[in-house]
Amino acid sequence: MTTPAAIAIGCSAGGVDALMTLLGALDARLRQSVLVCCHRSDAMDILGDVLGRMSVLPVIEAVERQPVQAGVVHLAPSGYHLLVESDLHFALSADPRVNYSRPSIDVLFCSAAEVWRQALIGVILTGANADGAAGLQRIRELGGVAIVQSPTDAEATAMPQAALDMAGADYCLPLPDIAPLLNRLCLGSL
Amino acid sequence: MDAPELDSIEMELFVQALQKRHGHDFTQYAPASLKRRVHLLVDQLECKTITGLTERMLHEPAMLPRVLEGLTVPMSDMFRDPAMFLALREQVFPLLASYPQINIWQAGCAHGQEVYSLAILLEEAGLYERTQIFATDLSDRALQRASEGIYPAQEAQQWSRNYQAAGGRRSLADYCSAGYKLLKLNQRLRRNVTFAVHNLATDGVFCEAHLILCRNVLIYFSNTLQNRALSLFRDSLVRAGFLCLGVRENIDRSPIAQAFVPFSEPQRIYRLASHLDDIAE
Ligand SMILES: C[S@@+](CC[C@H](N)C(=O)[O-])C[C@H]1O[C@@H](n2cnc3c(N)ncnc32)[C@H](O)[C@@H]1O
């Protein structure tokens, strides 16, 4: 298997708690870039701080034209779609909402899939709509790995269920098992 | 060859064809968003591939406006980022008030929501009578819509909230007539507005501006094109003139950026530096 270069995570309702659990259990040695798209209201500008306190890896908001960094969690800013250019820099878009969402998980996942292909892991966590399903499908089409939180374990089932229905998954697990799996996939037997 | 690589070849040919056939230059746009929009067009127009879209664009003259609209996506809101408009009202307008005649250039005005927002603010600040607003966009269709000032009524609630948060003194309803489905901005608001086609990728300086707003347009440009647009703004601004970009824009990669000093960093309001020592400050 190709060593993963990046992990893209999508979630909405219940997502902040889920992210705290997941990011808090990642291995500090990870050198993968982590990209997070979490639907939120514009008022939730403190998301970065909240997650930063729990996360093992540093959390920063993705800035347009800046490089994607290794071993860093990049948050999609509110009000814009986040995309990755093939030269591994971030781009933003003010295009209309996709699945009622901006940032949209589909937009992030599709652009990341093109950039990293087999070296990308896509993760769909709890959420209340179908955003992310098409993106996860694109990730799988291009050879990446798909992880979906078990709908029965998720605070909101719609998003993981839609992802499973449309894209299927390589792994479907309860939340506490996802970070250990990511650590294993990324660090191998290290 | 795999699908994404083929895709890049088709993209390149599409952009070339658009330029050679119709003279529209998208060569310096940031690739990820442009590609996404082209794929959306391919789906909407039910072409099978980008090459299918290219063929129709080359042979069917009626396709061009449709393609341009798909590539530019004139998406906007009234008083988007209210804190930025509040900063204009409270911090920038008092400084503009010292000029006997105020020129404002709004570049990439889309369907005009920001033009009317600005006009309302200026009106409330008592500055509108001596202001001239040049509202430009690449797309003449978008400009047509902008001059009509008609929008879906479902936006009204959000826009009113934005207006209040931007320090609005009245009610947004005072500035428009709303029907069941549509709302129309009071056309008196555009008495000092000139709408004109202007392409930031290819056109030059056309006015001397005290304030330029160009929000959420440069995000679609490559670093090179962003730099070109910023030098155009530098050359169009009066001494110590103001420039407003979108609240998540980053100009650090542009050499020209040092011509601008932050005035309100979080709101992305800059001022043209008039001397080198201004830059050092
Ligand atoms: C997302 S809209 C931004 C609208 C508004 N300023 C806002 O922030 O809400 C981008 C606009 O930029 C225009 N645009 C794109 N490329 C341009 C160019 N090269 N020159 C002028 N306008 C351009 C598009 O036609 C579109 O209307």
Coordinates of C-alpha atoms and ligand atoms in Angstrom, one line a residue:
Chain A
M1 CA 0.0 0.0 0.0
T2 CA 1.1 3.6 -0.7
T3 CA 2.0 5.5 2.5
P4 CA -0.7 8.0 3.0
A5 CA 0.3 11.6 2.6
A6 CA -2.9 13.3 3.8
I7 CA -6.1 12.7 5.8
A8 CA -9.2 14.5 4.9
I9 CA -12.0 14.6 7.5
G10 CA -15.6 15.7 7.1
C11 CA -18.4 16.1 9.6
S12 CA -21.3 18.4 10.6
A13 CA -23.8 17.9 13.5
G14 CA -22.0 16.5 16.5
G15 CA -18.7 17.0 14.6
V16 CA -16.9 19.1 17.2
D17 CA -17.1 16.5 19.9
A18 CA -16.2 13.7 17.5
L19 CA -13.2 15.8 16.2
M20 CA -12.0 16.4 19.8
T21 CA -12.0 12.6 20.4
L22 CA -10.3 11.8 17.1
L23 CA -7.7 14.5 17.0
G24 CA -6.9 13.9 20.7
A25 CA -6.0 10.3 20.0
L26 CA -3.7 10.7 16.9
D27 CA -0.1 9.8 17.3
A28 CA 2.2 12.8 17.7
R29 CA 4.6 11.4 15.2
L30 CA 2.2 11.6 12.3
R31 CA 3.7 13.6 9.3
Q32 CA 0.6 13.4 7.3
S33 CA -1.3 16.7 6.5
V34 CA -4.8 16.6 8.1
L35 CA -7.5 18.7 6.4
V36 CA -10.8 19.2 8.3
C37 CA -14.1 20.4 6.9
C38 CA -16.7 20.8 9.7
H39 CA -19.9 22.6 8.9
R40 CA -20.6 25.3 11.3
S41 CA -22.2 28.7 11.6
D42 CA -20.1 31.8 11.0
A43 CA -20.3 32.5 14.7
M44 CA -18.2 29.4 15.5
D45 CA -14.9 31.2 14.8
I46 CA -13.4 29.7 17.9
L47 CA -13.5 26.1 16.5
G48 CA -9.7 26.3 15.9
D49 CA -9.0 27.1 19.5
V50 CA -11.4 24.5 20.8
L51 CA -9.9 21.8 18.7
G52 CA -6.3 23.0 19.2
R53 CA -6.6 22.4 23.0
M54 CA -7.5 18.8 22.5
S55 CA -5.5 17.9 19.4
V56 CA -2.1 16.2 19.5
L57 CA -1.1 17.9 16.3
P58 CA -1.1 21.7 15.9
V59 CA -4.4 23.0 14.5
I60 CA -4.5 26.1 12.2
E61 CA -7.0 27.6 9.9
A62 CA -6.1 27.0 6.2
V63 CA -5.0 30.2 4.6
E64 CA -5.3 30.6 0.8
R65 CA -2.1 30.5 -1.2
Q66 CA -0.2 29.0 1.7
P67 CA 1.4 25.5 1.5
V68 CA -0.2 22.4 3.0
Q69 CA 2.0 21.5 6.0
A70 CA 3.0 18.1 7.2
G71 CA 1.9 17.0 10.7
V72 CA -0.5 19.9 10.9
V73 CA -4.3 19.9 11.1
H74 CA -5.8 22.5 8.7
L75 CA -9.3 23.7 9.3
A76 CA -11.5 24.9 6.4
P77 CA -12.5 28.5 7.2
S78 CA -16.2 29.3 7.5
G79 CA -18.0 30.8 4.6
Y80 CA -15.7 29.5 1.8
H81 CA -15.0 26.2 0.1
L82 CA -11.5 24.9 0.7
L83 CA -9.6 23.3 -2.2
V84 CA -6.0 22.0 -2.7
E85 CA -4.0 22.9 -5.7
S86 CA -1.8 20.3 -7.3
D87 CA 1.3 22.2 -6.1
L88 CA 0.1 21.6 -2.5
H89 CA -1.1 25.1 -1.8
F90 CA -4.6 26.0 -0.5
A91 CA -7.2 27.8 -2.5
L92 CA -10.6 29.2 -1.4
S93 CA -13.8 29.6 -3.4
A94 CA -16.9 31.7 -2.7
D95 CA -19.0 29.6 -5.1
P96 CA -22.5 28.8 -4.0
R97 CA -23.2 26.3 -1.3
V98 CA -23.0 22.6 -2.1
N99 CA -25.4 20.4 -0.2
Y100 CA -26.5 23.6 1.6
S101 CA -22.9 23.9 2.9
R102 CA -20.0 26.2 2.5
P103 CA -17.4 24.9 3.2
S104 CA -18.6 21.7 1.5
I105 CA -16.9 18.3 2.3
D106 CA -17.5 17.2 -1.3
V107 CA -15.6 20.1 -2.7
L108 CA -12.6 19.5 -0.3
F109 CA -12.6 15.8 -0.8
C110 CA -12.8 15.9 -4.6
S111 CA -9.9 18.4 -5.0
A112 CA -7.8 16.5 -2.4
A113 CA -8.5 13.2 -4.2
E114 CA -7.1 14.6 -7.4
V115 CA -4.0 15.8 -5.7
W116 CA -3.1 12.8 -3.5
R117 CA -5.0 9.9 -5.2
Q118 CA -3.9 6.6 -3.5
A119 CA -2.0 8.6 -0.8
L120 CA -5.2 10.1 0.6
I121 CA -7.4 8.8 3.4
G122 CA -11.0 10.2 3.6
V123 CA -12.9 10.1 6.8
I124 CA -16.6 10.8 7.3
L125 CA -17.8 11.3 10.8
T126 CA -21.2 12.2 12.4
G127 CA -23.4 14.6 10.4
A128 CA -26.9 15.5 9.5
N129 CA -26.8 15.7 5.7
A130 CA -25.4 13.9 2.7
D131 CA -22.4 16.2 2.1
G132 CA -19.2 14.2 1.7
A133 CA -20.7 11.1 0.1
A134 CA -19.8 12.1 -3.5
G135 CA -16.4 13.3 -2.3
L136 CA -15.7 10.0 -0.6
Q137 CA -16.7 8.2 -3.7
R138 CA -14.2 10.3 -5.7
I139 CA -11.5 9.4 -3.2
R140 CA -12.2 5.7 -3.7
E141 CA -12.3 6.0 -7.5
L142 CA -8.8 7.5 -7.4
G143 CA -7.5 4.8 -5.2
G144 CA -7.6 6.4 -1.8
V145 CA -8.8 4.8 1.4
A146 CA -12.3 5.5 2.8
I147 CA -13.2 5.4 6.6
V148 CA -16.7 5.9 7.8
Q149 CA -17.9 6.2 11.4
S150 CA -20.5 3.5 12.1
P151 CA -23.9 5.2 11.7
T152 CA -25.1 3.5 14.9
D153 CA -22.2 5.0 16.8
A154 CA -22.6 8.5 15.3
E155 CA -24.5 11.3 17.1
A156 CA -26.2 12.1 13.7
T157 CA -26.5 9.2 11.4
A158 CA -27.4 10.8 8.0
M159 CA -23.9 11.7 6.9
P160 CA -22.1 8.4 7.5
Q161 CA -25.1 6.5 6.2
A162 CA -25.2 8.5 3.0
A163 CA -21.5 8.0 2.6
L164 CA -21.8 4.2 3.0
D165 CA -24.8 4.1 0.6
M166 CA -23.0 6.0 -2.1
A167 CA -19.3 5.3 -1.7
G168 CA -19.1 2.3 0.6
A169 CA -16.0 2.2 2.8
D170 CA -12.8 0.3 3.4
Y171 CA -13.4 0.6 7.1
C172 CA -16.6 1.3 9.0
L173 CA -15.8 1.7 12.7
P174 CA -17.0 3.3 15.9
L175 CA -15.4 6.6 16.7
P176 CA -12.9 5.4 19.3
D177 CA -11.4 3.0 16.8
I178 CA -10.8 5.5 14.1
A179 CA -7.7 7.3 15.4
P180 CA -5.9 4.1 16.2
L181 CA -6.6 2.9 12.7
L182 CA -5.3 6.1 11.2
N183 CA -2.1 5.8 13.3
R184 CA -1.6 2.3 12.1
L185 CA -2.2 3.2 8.4
C186 CA 0.1 6.2 8.6
L187 CA 2.9 4.8 10.7
G188 CA 2.8 1.2 9.6
S189 CA 4.7 -1.0 12.0
L190 CA 6.9 1.9 13.0
Chain B
M1 CA -2.8 7.6 -18.9
D2 CA -5.2 7.9 -16.0
A3 CA -8.3 10.1 -15.8
P4 CA -7.0 13.1 -13.9
E5 CA -4.1 13.5 -16.3
L6 CA -6.4 13.3 -19.3
D7 CA -8.5 15.8 -17.6
S8 CA -5.6 18.3 -17.3
I9 CA -5.0 18.0 -21.0
E10 CA -8.6 18.7 -21.8
M11 CA -8.7 21.6 -19.4
E12 CA -5.7 23.2 -21.1
L13 CA -7.3 22.8 -24.5
F14 CA -10.5 24.2 -23.3
V15 CA -8.9 27.3 -21.8
Q16 CA -6.9 27.8 -25.0
A17 CA -10.0 27.4 -27.2
L18 CA -11.9 30.0 -25.1
Q19 CA -9.0 32.4 -25.5
K20 CA -8.5 31.9 -29.2
R21 CA -12.1 31.7 -30.2
H22 CA -13.6 34.4 -27.9
G23 CA -10.7 36.4 -26.6
H24 CA -11.4 35.6 -22.9
D25 CA -8.3 34.9 -20.9
F26 CA -8.6 32.3 -18.1
T27 CA -5.1 31.0 -18.4
Q28 CA -4.0 32.6 -15.1
Y29 CA -6.9 31.4 -13.0
A30 CA -6.2 29.2 -10.0
P31 CA -6.6 25.7 -11.5
A32 CA -8.6 23.8 -8.8
S33 CA -11.7 26.1 -8.8
L34 CA -11.6 26.6 -12.5
K35 CA -11.6 22.9 -13.1
R36 CA -14.4 22.4 -10.7
R37 CA -16.5 25.0 -12.5
V38 CA -15.7 23.5 -15.9
H39 CA -16.9 20.1 -14.7
L40 CA -20.1 21.6 -13.3
L41 CA -20.7 23.1 -16.8
V42 CA -20.0 19.8 -18.5
D43 CA -22.7 18.2 -16.2
Q44 CA -25.2 21.0 -16.6
L45 CA -24.9 21.1 -20.4
E46 CA -24.8 17.3 -20.5
C47 CA -21.6 17.2 -22.5
K48 CA -19.8 13.9 -21.8
T49 CA -16.3 15.4 -21.5
I50 CA -14.6 18.7 -21.3
T51 CA -13.7 18.2 -24.9
G52 CA -17.4 17.9 -25.6
L53 CA -17.9 21.3 -24.0
T54 CA -15.0 22.7 -25.9
E55 CA -16.6 21.6 -29.2
R56 CA -19.9 23.2 -28.4
M57 CA -18.2 26.4 -27.3
L58 CA -16.3 26.6 -30.6
H59 CA -19.2 25.9 -32.9
E60 CA -22.3 27.3 -31.1
P61 CA -22.0 31.0 -30.7
A62 CA -25.0 31.1 -28.2
M63 CA -22.9 29.0 -25.8
L64 CA -20.4 31.7 -24.9
P65 CA -22.6 33.6 -22.4
R66 CA -23.6 30.4 -20.8
V67 CA -20.0 29.3 -20.5
L68 CA -18.8 32.6 -19.1
E69 CA -21.6 32.6 -16.5
G70 CA -20.5 29.1 -15.5
L71 CA -16.9 30.1 -15.2
T72 CA -17.4 33.3 -13.3
V73 CA -20.3 32.4 -10.9
P74 CA -21.5 35.9 -10.0
M75 CA -22.4 34.9 -6.4
S76 CA -22.8 37.6 -3.8
D77 CA -24.8 38.9 -0.8
M78 CA -25.7 42.3 0.7
F79 CA -23.5 43.3 3.5
R80 CA -21.6 40.0 3.5
D81 CA -19.1 40.1 6.4
P82 CA -21.0 42.9 8.2
A83 CA -18.0 43.7 10.4
M84 CA -16.1 44.8 7.2
F85 CA -19.0 47.2 6.3
L86 CA -19.1 48.5 9.9
A87 CA -15.4 49.2 9.6
L88 CA -15.9 51.1 6.4
R89 CA -18.7 53.1 8.0
E90 CA -16.9 53.9 11.2
Q91 CA -13.2 54.1 10.2
V92 CA -12.9 54.7 6.5
F93 CA -15.8 57.0 5.6
P94 CA -14.8 59.7 8.1
L95 CA -11.4 59.9 6.3
L96 CA -13.1 59.9 2.9
A97 CA -15.3 62.7 4.0
S98 CA -12.5 65.2 3.6
Y99 CA -12.5 64.8 -0.1
P100 CA -14.9 67.1 -2.1
Q101 CA -15.5 64.3 -4.6
I102 CA -15.2 60.6 -3.8
N103 CA -14.5 57.9 -6.4
I104 CA -15.2 54.3 -5.5
W105 CA -14.3 51.4 -7.8
Q106 CA -16.0 48.2 -7.1
A107 CA -14.2 45.5 -9.1
G108 CA -16.0 42.2 -9.6
C109 CA -19.4 43.5 -8.5
A110 CA -21.3 40.3 -9.7
H111 CA -25.0 40.9 -9.4
G112 CA -24.5 44.2 -7.5
Q113 CA -25.4 43.3 -4.0
E114 CA -22.3 45.1 -2.7
V115 CA -22.9 48.1 -4.9
Y116 CA -26.3 48.7 -3.2
S117 CA -24.9 47.9 0.2
L118 CA -22.2 50.6 -0.3
A119 CA -24.7 53.1 -1.7
I120 CA -26.9 52.6 1.4
L121 CA -24.0 53.1 3.7
L122 CA -22.9 56.2 1.9
E123 CA -26.4 57.6 1.9
E124 CA -26.6 57.1 5.7
A125 CA -23.2 58.8 6.1
G126 CA -24.4 61.8 4.1
L127 CA -21.6 61.2 1.5
Y128 CA -23.5 59.7 -1.4
E129 CA -24.2 63.0 -3.2
R130 CA -20.6 63.6 -3.8
T131 CA -19.7 60.0 -4.6
Q132 CA -19.3 58.3 -7.9
I133 CA -19.2 54.5 -7.9
F134 CA -17.7 52.6 -10.8
A135 CA -19.0 49.0 -10.6
T136 CA -17.2 46.7 -13.0
D137 CA -17.2 43.0 -13.8
L138 CA -15.9 40.8 -16.5
S139 CA -19.4 39.6 -17.3
D140 CA -21.9 41.9 -19.0
R141 CA -24.7 39.6 -18.1
A142 CA -23.9 40.0 -14.4
L143 CA -23.7 43.8 -14.9
Q144 CA -27.2 43.8 -16.5
R145 CA -28.5 42.0 -13.4
A146 CA -26.6 44.4 -11.2
S147 CA -28.2 47.4 -12.7
E148 CA -31.7 45.9 -12.3
G149 CA -31.1 45.2 -8.6
I150 CA -33.8 42.5 -8.3
Y151 CA -33.1 39.5 -6.0
P152 CA -34.9 36.5 -4.6
A153 CA -37.0 37.6 -1.6
Q154 CA -35.8 34.7 0.5
E155 CA -32.5 36.5 0.9
A156 CA -34.2 39.4 2.7
Q157 CA -34.0 38.1 6.2
Q158 CA -30.3 37.3 6.2
W159 CA -29.5 40.6 4.4
S160 CA -31.5 42.6 7.0
R161 CA -29.6 40.9 9.8
N162 CA -26.3 41.7 7.9
Y163 CA -27.4 45.3 7.4
Q164 CA -28.2 45.7 11.1
A165 CA -24.9 44.1 12.1
A166 CA -23.1 46.5 9.7
G167 CA -24.5 49.4 11.8
G168 CA -27.5 50.1 9.6
R169 CA -29.5 53.0 11.0
R170 CA -32.9 52.3 9.4
S171 CA -34.5 49.1 8.1
L172 CA -33.4 47.4 5.0
A173 CA -37.0 47.4 3.9
D174 CA -36.8 51.2 3.6
Y175 CA -34.5 50.7 0.6
C176 CA -36.4 48.1 -1.3
S177 CA -39.9 47.0 -2.4
A178 CA -40.5 43.4 -1.6
G179 CA -43.0 41.1 -3.3
Y180 CA -43.7 37.5 -2.5
K181 CA -40.8 36.1 -4.5
L182 CA -38.6 39.0 -5.4
L183 CA -37.3 42.2 -3.9
K184 CA -36.1 45.2 -5.8
L185 CA -33.7 47.7 -4.6
N186 CA -34.7 51.3 -4.8
Q187 CA -33.3 52.5 -8.1
R188 CA -32.5 55.9 -6.6
L189 CA -29.6 54.1 -5.0
R190 CA -27.9 53.8 -8.3
R191 CA -28.1 57.4 -9.4
N192 CA -24.4 57.8 -8.9
V193 CA -23.3 54.3 -10.1
T194 CA -21.8 53.6 -13.5
F195 CA -21.7 50.0 -14.5
A196 CA -19.0 48.9 -17.0
V197 CA -17.3 45.8 -18.3
H198 CA -13.7 45.6 -17.1
N199 CA -11.5 42.6 -17.0
L200 CA -8.9 42.5 -14.3
A201 CA -6.8 40.0 -16.3
T202 CA -6.4 42.2 -19.4
D203 CA -7.7 45.7 -19.0
G204 CA -5.9 48.7 -17.5
V205 CA -6.4 51.7 -15.2
F206 CA -9.5 53.8 -16.0
C207 CA -10.1 56.0 -13.0
E208 CA -8.6 57.6 -10.0
A209 CA -10.2 56.0 -6.9
H210 CA -10.2 56.9 -3.2
L211 CA -11.5 53.5 -2.3
I212 CA -11.4 50.2 -4.2
L213 CA -13.4 47.1 -3.2
C214 CA -12.5 43.9 -4.8
R215 CA -13.8 41.1 -2.6
N216 CA -13.7 37.4 -3.3
V217 CA -12.5 37.9 -6.9
L218 CA -8.7 37.5 -6.5
I219 CA -9.2 34.2 -4.7
Y220 CA -9.9 32.7 -8.2
F221 CA -6.6 34.1 -9.6
S222 CA -3.1 32.5 -9.7
N223 CA -0.4 34.4 -7.8
T224 CA 0.7 36.0 -11.0
L225 CA -2.7 37.3 -11.9
Q226 CA -3.4 38.4 -8.3
N227 CA -0.2 40.5 -8.5
R228 CA -1.3 42.0 -11.8
A229 CA -4.7 43.0 -10.3
L230 CA -3.0 44.5 -7.2
S231 CA -0.7 46.6 -9.3
L232 CA -3.7 47.8 -11.2
F233 CA -5.2 48.8 -7.9
R234 CA -2.0 50.5 -6.8
D235 CA -1.9 52.5 -10.0
S236 CA -5.6 53.5 -9.7
L237 CA -5.6 54.7 -6.1
V238 CA -5.0 58.2 -4.9
R239 CA -2.3 58.8 -2.3
A240 CA -3.3 56.9 0.9
G241 CA -6.3 55.5 -0.9
F242 CA -8.1 52.4 0.5
L243 CA -8.3 48.9 -0.8
C244 CA -10.8 46.2 0.6
L245 CA -10.4 42.6 -0.2
G246 CA -12.4 39.6 1.0
V247 CA -12.0 38.7 4.6
R248 CA -10.0 35.5 4.0
E249 CA -7.7 36.7 1.2
N250 CA -4.0 36.5 1.5
I251 CA -1.7 38.9 -0.5
D252 CA 1.6 37.8 1.2
R253 CA 2.7 36.0 -2.0
S254 CA 2.4 39.1 -4.1
P255 CA 5.5 41.4 -4.5
I256 CA 3.2 44.4 -5.0
A257 CA 1.6 43.8 -1.6
Q258 CA 4.3 45.9 0.0
A259 CA 2.7 48.9 -1.6
F260 CA -0.2 48.5 0.8
V261 CA -0.2 48.9 4.5
P262 CA -2.8 47.1 6.6
F263 CA -5.5 49.6 7.9
S264 CA -7.7 46.9 9.4
E265 CA -6.0 43.6 9.1
P266 CA -8.9 41.3 10.2
Q267 CA -11.2 43.1 7.7
R268 CA -8.6 43.1 5.0
I269 CA -8.7 46.8 4.6
Y270 CA -5.4 48.3 3.3
R271 CA -4.1 51.7 2.5
L272 CA -1.8 52.7 -0.3
A273 CA 1.6 53.5 1.3
S274 CA 2.7 56.8 0.0
H275 CA 6.3 56.7 1.1
L276 CA 8.8 53.9 1.8
D277 CA 8.9 55.0 5.5
D278 CA 5.1 54.5 5.6
I279 CA 5.8 50.8 4.8
A280 CA 8.4 50.6 7.5
E281 CA 5.9 51.9 10.1
Ligands
LIG1 C1 -17.7 35.5 -6.1 S1 -18.1 37.0 -7.0 C2 -17.7 38.2 -5.8 C3 -18.8 39.2 -5.7 C4 -18.7 40.2 -4.6 N1 -17.5 41.1 -4.7 C5 -18.7 39.5 -3.2 O1 -17.6 39.4 -2.6 O2 -19.8 39.2 -2.7 C6 -16.7 37.1 -8.2 C7 -17.0 38.0 -9.3 O3 -15.7 38.3 -10.0 C8 -15.9 38.4 -11.4 N2 -14.7 38.2 -12.1 C9 -14.0 37.0 -12.2 N3 -12.9 37.2 -13.0 C10 -12.8 38.5 -13.3 C11 -11.9 39.3 -14.0 N4 -10.9 38.8 -14.6 N5 -12.2 40.7 -14.1 C12 -13.3 41.2 -13.5 N6 -14.2 40.5 -12.8 C13 -14.0 39.2 -12.7 C14 -17.0 37.4 -11.6 O4 -17.7 37.7 -12.9 C15 -17.9 37.5 -10.4 O5 -19.0 38.3 -10.6

